[in-house]
Coordinates of C-alpha atoms and ligand atoms in Angstrom, one line a residue:
M1 CA -0.1 0.0 -0.1
A2 CA 1.2 3.5 -0.8
K3 CA 2.7 5.5 2.1
Q4 CA 0.4 8.3 1.5
E5 CA -2.6 6.1 1.9
V6 CA -1.3 4.6 5.1
E7 CA -0.9 8.1 6.5
A8 CA -4.3 9.4 5.5
K9 CA -6.4 8.8 8.8
E10 CA -5.7 7.7 12.3
I11 CA -7.7 4.7 13.4
L12 CA -6.5 4.0 16.9
E13 CA -4.4 6.0 19.2
F14 CA -2.8 5.3 22.7
K15 CA -2.0 8.3 24.7
R16 CA 0.5 7.4 27.6
L17 CA -1.4 4.1 28.3
K18 CA -0.5 2.6 31.7
V19 CA -2.2 -0.7 32.6
K20 CA -1.5 -1.9 36.3
F21 CA -2.6 -5.1 37.8
A22 CA -2.8 -5.7 41.6
I23 CA -0.4 -8.4 42.3
H24 CA 0.3 -9.6 45.9
K25 CA -1.3 -6.2 47.3
Q26 CA 0.9 -4.2 45.1
W27 CA -0.1 -2.1 41.9
L28 CA 2.4 -3.3 39.2
P29 CA 2.6 -1.6 35.7
V30 CA 2.3 -4.3 32.9
V31 CA 2.0 -1.4 30.2
D32 CA 4.0 1.5 30.8
E33 CA 3.2 4.8 29.4
V34 CA 2.8 3.6 25.7
D35 CA 2.1 6.0 22.9
L36 CA 1.0 4.5 19.6
K37 CA -0.9 5.3 16.5
I38 CA -2.3 3.3 13.7
H39 CA -3.4 4.8 10.5
A40 CA -5.9 3.5 8.0
G41 CA -4.5 0.5 6.1
E42 CA -1.4 0.3 8.2
I43 CA 0.1 -2.8 9.7
I44 CA 1.8 -2.1 12.9
G45 CA 4.0 -4.8 14.5
I46 CA 4.5 -5.2 18.4
V47 CA 7.6 -7.2 19.2
G48 CA 9.1 -8.5 22.3
E49 CA 9.9 -11.5 24.5
S50 CA 7.4 -13.4 26.6
G51 CA 6.1 -11.3 29.4
S52 CA 6.8 -7.9 27.9
G53 CA 3.1 -6.9 28.2
K54 CA 2.1 -7.3 24.5
S55 CA -1.2 -9.2 25.0
V56 CA -2.3 -7.2 27.9
M57 CA -1.9 -4.0 25.9
A58 CA -3.8 -5.4 23.0
Q59 CA -6.5 -6.7 25.0
S60 CA -7.0 -3.4 26.9
V61 CA -8.4 -2.0 23.6
L62 CA -11.5 -4.0 24.2
R63 CA -11.1 -4.1 27.8
L64 CA -10.8 -7.9 27.9
R65 CA -8.9 -7.8 31.1
D66 CA -11.6 -6.1 33.1
H67 CA -12.9 -9.2 34.5
G68 CA -11.3 -11.5 37.0
T69 CA -8.3 -9.3 37.9
A70 CA -7.8 -5.9 39.8
V71 CA -6.8 -3.7 36.9
S72 CA -6.3 0.0 36.5
Y73 CA -6.0 2.1 33.4
E74 CA -4.5 5.7 32.9
G75 CA -4.1 7.5 29.8
K76 CA -6.2 7.3 26.6
I77 CA -7.2 4.6 24.1
L78 CA -8.9 6.9 21.2
F79 CA -10.9 5.1 18.6
E80 CA -12.8 7.3 16.1
G81 CA -12.6 10.1 18.6
N82 CA -13.9 8.3 21.6
D83 CA -11.6 7.3 24.6
L84 CA -12.4 3.6 25.0
L85 CA -11.2 3.8 28.6
Q86 CA -14.2 6.1 29.4
S87 CA -16.7 4.2 27.3
S88 CA -19.3 1.9 28.9
L89 CA -18.9 -2.0 28.6
S90 CA -22.2 -2.1 26.4
Q91 CA -20.5 0.7 24.1
I92 CA -17.4 -1.5 23.9
R93 CA -19.6 -4.7 23.2
D94 CA -20.9 -2.8 20.0
I95 CA -17.3 -2.1 18.9
R96 CA -15.8 -5.6 19.6
G97 CA -16.0 -7.8 16.4
N98 CA -17.9 -5.2 14.5
K99 CA -15.2 -2.4 14.2
I100 CA -12.3 -4.0 16.0
S101 CA -11.6 -7.7 15.9
I102 CA -9.2 -9.9 17.7
I103 CA -7.7 -13.2 17.1
F104 CA -5.9 -14.7 19.8
Q105 CA -2.9 -16.9 20.4
D106 CA -4.7 -20.2 20.8
S107 CA -7.5 -20.6 18.5
L108 CA -8.9 -23.9 19.6
N109 CA -9.4 -22.5 23.2
S110 CA -11.2 -19.6 21.6
L111 CA -13.7 -21.5 19.5
S112 CA -16.6 -23.3 21.3
P113 CA -16.0 -27.1 21.1
V114 CA -19.9 -27.7 21.3
H115 CA -21.0 -25.7 18.3
T116 CA -20.5 -26.3 14.6
V117 CA -18.5 -23.6 12.4
E118 CA -21.7 -22.5 10.9
K119 CA -23.3 -21.7 14.2
Q120 CA -20.4 -19.8 15.6
L121 CA -19.7 -17.8 12.3
S122 CA -23.3 -16.9 11.6
E123 CA -23.9 -16.0 15.2
V124 CA -21.0 -13.2 14.9
I125 CA -22.7 -11.9 11.7
T126 CA -26.4 -11.7 13.1
L127 CA -25.1 -10.3 16.1
H128 CA -23.9 -7.1 14.4
K129 CA -25.8 -7.1 11.1
Q130 CA -29.5 -7.1 10.4
V131 CA -29.5 -10.1 8.1
S132 CA -31.6 -13.3 7.7
K133 CA -30.3 -16.7 8.7
S134 CA -29.7 -17.8 5.1
E135 CA -27.8 -14.6 4.3
A136 CA -25.7 -15.2 7.2
K137 CA -24.8 -18.5 5.9
K138 CA -24.2 -17.2 2.5
Q139 CA -21.7 -14.6 4.0
S140 CA -20.2 -17.3 6.3
M141 CA -19.2 -19.3 3.2
E142 CA -17.8 -16.2 1.5
M143 CA -15.7 -15.6 4.4
L144 CA -14.3 -19.2 4.7
H145 CA -13.7 -18.8 1.0
L146 CA -11.6 -15.6 1.4
T147 CA -9.4 -17.3 4.0
G148 CA -8.6 -20.0 1.4
I149 CA -10.6 -22.9 3.1
P150 CA -10.9 -25.2 0.2
D151 CA -14.3 -26.7 1.0
P152 CA -16.3 -23.9 2.7
S153 CA -19.8 -25.5 2.8
G154 CA -18.3 -28.9 4.2
C155 CA -16.3 -26.9 6.9
L156 CA -19.4 -25.1 7.9
K157 CA -20.8 -28.4 9.0
K158 CA -17.7 -29.4 11.3
Y159 CA -17.1 -28.9 14.9
P160 CA -13.6 -27.2 15.6
F161 CA -12.0 -30.3 17.0
E162 CA -12.5 -32.0 13.6
L163 CA -10.3 -29.2 12.0
S164 CA -6.5 -29.0 11.7
G165 CA -4.6 -26.0 13.6
G166 CA -4.3 -24.2 10.5
M167 CA -8.1 -24.6 9.5
Q168 CA -9.1 -23.6 13.1
Q169 CA -7.1 -20.4 12.7
R170 CA -8.5 -19.5 9.4
V171 CA -11.9 -20.0 10.9
M172 CA -10.9 -17.6 13.7
I173 CA -9.9 -15.2 11.1
A174 CA -13.0 -15.6 9.1
M175 CA -14.9 -15.0 12.3
A176 CA -12.8 -11.8 13.1
L177 CA -13.2 -10.5 9.7
A178 CA -17.1 -11.3 9.3
C179 CA -18.1 -7.9 9.9
E180 CA -15.4 -6.0 8.0
P181 CA -13.7 -4.3 11.0
K182 CA -11.7 -1.3 10.6
L183 CA -9.0 -2.8 12.8
L184 CA -7.7 -6.4 13.3
I185 CA -5.7 -7.2 16.3
A186 CA -3.7 -10.4 15.7
D187 CA -2.0 -11.6 18.9
E188 CA 0.5 -14.3 17.9
P189 CA -1.9 -15.8 15.2
T190 CA 0.7 -18.2 13.8
T191 CA 2.5 -19.4 17.0
A192 CA 0.9 -22.9 17.3
L193 CA 1.1 -23.4 13.5
D194 CA 3.8 -25.2 11.4
V195 CA 6.0 -23.1 9.1
T196 CA 4.0 -23.6 5.9
I197 CA 0.7 -22.6 7.5
Q198 CA 2.5 -19.9 9.2
E199 CA 3.4 -18.5 5.7
Q200 CA 0.0 -18.9 4.3
I201 CA -1.8 -17.0 7.4
L202 CA 0.8 -14.1 7.1
R203 CA 0.0 -14.0 3.3
L204 CA -3.6 -14.1 4.0
I205 CA -3.6 -11.1 6.6
K206 CA -1.5 -9.1 4.1
N207 CA -4.0 -9.7 1.2
L208 CA -6.9 -8.8 3.4
N209 CA -5.0 -5.7 4.5
E210 CA -4.5 -4.8 0.8
T211 CA -8.0 -5.6 -0.4
M212 CA -10.1 -4.4 2.4
G213 CA -7.8 -1.6 3.5
M214 CA -8.2 -3.1 7.3
S215 CA -5.5 -1.8 9.6
V216 CA -3.7 -4.4 11.6
L217 CA -2.0 -4.6 15.0
F218 CA 0.2 -7.6 14.6
I219 CA 1.8 -9.0 18.0
T220 CA 4.5 -11.5 17.9
H221 CA 7.9 -12.6 19.1
D222 CA 8.8 -13.6 15.7
M223 CA 11.1 -11.0 14.1
G224 CA 10.9 -12.9 10.8
A225 CA 7.2 -12.6 10.6
V226 CA 7.2 -8.8 11.4
S227 CA 9.8 -8.2 8.8
K228 CA 7.5 -9.8 6.2
L229 CA 4.2 -8.2 7.2
C230 CA 4.7 -4.9 9.0
H231 CA 4.8 -1.3 7.7
R232 CA 6.2 -0.1 11.1
I233 CA 7.6 -1.9 14.3
K234 CA 7.4 -1.2 17.8
V235 CA 9.7 -3.1 20.2
M236 CA 8.4 -3.7 23.7
Y237 CA 10.4 -4.6 26.8
L238 CA 8.8 -4.9 30.3
G239 CA 5.8 -2.8 29.5
Q240 CA 7.7 0.1 27.5
I241 CA 8.0 0.6 23.8
V242 CA 12.0 0.9 23.6
E243 CA 12.3 1.4 19.9
D244 CA 9.9 2.5 17.0
A245 CA 10.7 2.8 13.2
E246 CA 9.5 1.8 9.9
T247 CA 10.4 -1.9 9.3
E248 CA 13.3 -1.4 6.9
K249 CA 15.0 1.2 9.1
L250 CA 14.7 -0.9 12.2
F251 CA 16.3 -3.9 10.6
E252 CA 19.0 -2.1 8.8
T253 CA 20.0 0.1 11.7
P254 CA 18.6 -1.0 15.2
L255 CA 19.3 1.7 17.6
H256 CA 18.5 -0.2 20.8
P257 CA 20.8 -3.1 22.1
Y258 CA 17.7 -5.0 22.7
T259 CA 16.2 -4.8 19.3
E260 CA 19.8 -5.7 18.0
G261 CA 19.4 -8.8 20.3
L262 CA 16.2 -9.8 18.9
I263 CA 17.4 -9.5 15.4
G264 CA 20.4 -11.5 16.2
C265 CA 18.2 -14.4 17.4
I266 CA 16.5 -14.9 14.0
P267 CA 17.8 -18.3 12.6
H268 CA 19.6 -18.1 9.2
L269 CA 20.0 -20.9 6.8
E270 CA 23.8 -20.2 6.6
T271 CA 24.0 -20.5 10.5
E272 CA 26.9 -23.2 10.7
R273 CA 25.8 -26.6 11.9
G274 CA 26.8 -27.1 15.7
N275 CA 27.0 -23.4 16.4
P276 CA 24.4 -22.4 18.8
L277 CA 21.9 -19.7 17.9
P278 CA 22.8 -16.5 19.6
T279 CA 20.6 -15.5 22.5
I280 CA 19.9 -12.4 24.7
P281 CA 21.6 -13.0 28.1
G282 CA 19.3 -13.5 31.0
T283 CA 15.4 -13.3 31.1
V284 CA 12.8 -10.7 31.5
P285 CA 12.6 -9.7 35.1
A286 CA 9.5 -10.2 37.2
L287 CA 7.3 -7.2 37.4
S288 CA 8.2 -6.9 41.1
E289 CA 11.8 -6.6 40.0
I290 CA 11.7 -3.8 37.4
P291 CA 15.2 -2.1 37.5
K292 CA 15.2 1.6 38.5
G293 CA 16.9 3.1 35.5
C294 CA 16.6 1.7 32.1
H295 CA 14.5 -1.5 32.2
F296 CA 17.0 -3.4 30.1
C297 CA 20.0 -2.3 32.1
T298 CA 20.4 -5.7 33.9
R299 CA 20.8 -7.6 30.7
C300 CA 22.6 -4.9 28.4
T301 CA 26.2 -5.6 27.5
Y302 CA 26.7 -1.8 26.7
A303 CA 25.1 -0.6 30.1
E304 CA 27.1 2.3 31.9
E305 CA 26.5 3.8 35.4
C306 CA 23.9 6.1 34.3
C307 CA 21.7 3.3 32.7
F308 CA 21.3 1.8 36.2
Q309 CA 20.2 5.3 37.8
E310 CA 17.7 6.9 35.7
Q311 CA 15.1 6.0 32.9
P312 CA 16.1 7.2 29.5
P313 CA 13.5 9.4 27.6
M314 CA 12.1 8.3 24.3
I315 CA 13.8 10.5 21.7
E316 CA 13.9 10.8 17.9
A317 CA 17.3 9.8 17.2
K318 CA 17.0 9.8 13.5
Q319 CA 14.3 11.0 11.2
D320 CA 11.1 9.2 12.3
H321 CA 13.2 6.6 14.2
F322 CA 12.8 6.7 18.0
V323 CA 14.6 5.0 20.7
K324 CA 14.6 4.8 24.5
C325 CA 18.3 4.3 25.3
W326 CA 21.0 6.4 27.1
R327 CA 23.8 5.0 25.0
Y328 CA 22.3 4.4 21.6
D329 CA 24.9 6.7 19.7
K330 CA 27.7 4.9 21.5
F331 CA 26.3 1.7 20.8
A332 CA 26.0 2.5 17.1
D333 CA 29.5 3.7 17.1
L334 CA 30.8 0.5 19.0
K335 CA 29.2 -1.5 16.3
E336 CA 30.8 0.3 13.5
D337 CA 34.4 -0.1 14.9
Ligands
ATP401 N1 -4.2 -11.5 35.1 C1 -3.1 -11.1 35.5 N2 -2.7 -10.9 36.7 C2 -1.4 -10.6 37.1 N3 -0.4 -10.6 36.1 C3 -0.7 -10.8 34.8 C4 -2.2 -11.1 34.4 N4 -2.0 -11.3 33.0 C5 -0.7 -11.0 32.8 N5 0.1 -10.8 33.8 C6 1.6 -10.4 33.8 O1 1.8 -9.3 32.7 C7 2.9 -9.5 32.1 C8 2.6 -9.3 30.7 O2 1.8 -10.4 30.4 P1 1.4 -10.5 28.7 O3 0.4 -11.7 28.6 O4 0.8 -9.3 28.1 O5 2.7 -10.9 28.0 P2 3.3 -11.2 26.6 O6 4.1 -10.0 26.0 O7 1.8 -11.0 25.7 O8 3.7 -12.5 26.5 P3 3.8 -13.8 25.4 O9 4.7 -13.5 24.4 O10 4.2 -15.0 26.3 O11 2.4 -13.8 25.0 C9 3.4 -10.9 32.5 O12 4.4 -10.6 33.6 C10 2.2 -11.5 33.2 O13 2.8 -12.5 34.1
MG402 MG1 1.0 -12.7 24.7

C-alpha cells in the first residue's frame, strides 16, 4: 500500500497508556506509558519477548482484562474520537467484532467445542448485522472462501476439533473479519502452526489488508514474521516501547541493544551446523523486580552507570526513528568499530 494512503487517517491512538495489575497487594505496571498510532490501512508490529506486556496492551483496547483481575488504566485509548477507557461496557461490546476484531494466540481455546463452525460464524454476523439466517450462512461461506479454506460448505458443518490447527486459525480469522472491521488485532496468530501454514496465514492477513484496507495490530515475538508483514515496528520490553521505526530502518540500523539482540536471534540458513543460535543474556525480570533505571540495564552488555540510575527518555534519534536508550549513539559507534 502506498505510504500516502497509510498516513491518511488515524484509526487508533494510545496516549501514555498505563495498565496496572494488583499483584500481591501491589499495583504493578504491565503496560507503562505507551504511545501508539495506527493509521488506516497500516500494519503495525509489536515485538518483544514473553512477558513484555504485548497481550495485555492489545486486550486493553477491548477491555478484555476487566474481569477477574484488579486492573487500573491511565492515559487514553482513542478510537473514532472516543476514549475507550471512558466508554461503557455496552459501548465496547458494540465495537467488539464489529469495528475492532481480535484473533488470539490459541484458536482452539477460543472456539466453542460444542457448536459447529456455521453456528459460531453465523452468530457473529447476525449479532452485528441485520441479516436473515440464510444470508448469514451465505456470508459465512464467503468469509471461509476468502481465508482460503478449500471446501467452505463442508467446513461449516464441522466442529472445531474436526479441523487441523491451520483450519481452526482460518475459521478464527473468518470470524474476526466477518463484519469487516476497521482494525484487526492479531495476537500471535501463527504461534501454534507449522511453518508452511504460518506463511499462508501471514500472506492471508497481508492480502486482506491490501484488498479491504483493514488496519492491523500484529503481535508476535517472531522477528521474521514482522519483517515480512509490517509497515512499522514497535519493540516492547517490560511494558515499555523501547524502539519505534519503519520496518526497513529498524532492521537496517537498530538503535536499541535489545532490538539488536532480537534481530540477532533470527535463525539463518547459513548458520553453521553445531554453532548455537545467539540469545539475549538473562530473562525478562519479574514485574516486582523492574530495575530503577533503564528497564533493560540488567541484561545490556553496553550498560554504563547512568543506565542503572535513571530511565532514558524516548527520543527521535534519527528522522522518524525513536529510541529509549542512554547509549544508543555510543552503541551505534561501537558496532561500526
Ligand atoms: N491477570 C493477570 N494478573 C497478574 N499478572 C498478569 C495477568 N496477566 C498477565 N500478567 C502479567 O503481565 C505481564 C505481561 O503479560 P502478557 O501476557 O501481556 O505478556 P506477552 O508479552 O503477551 O507474553 P507472551 O509473548 O508470552 O504472550 C506478565 O508478567 C504476566 O505475568
Ligand atoms: Mg501474549
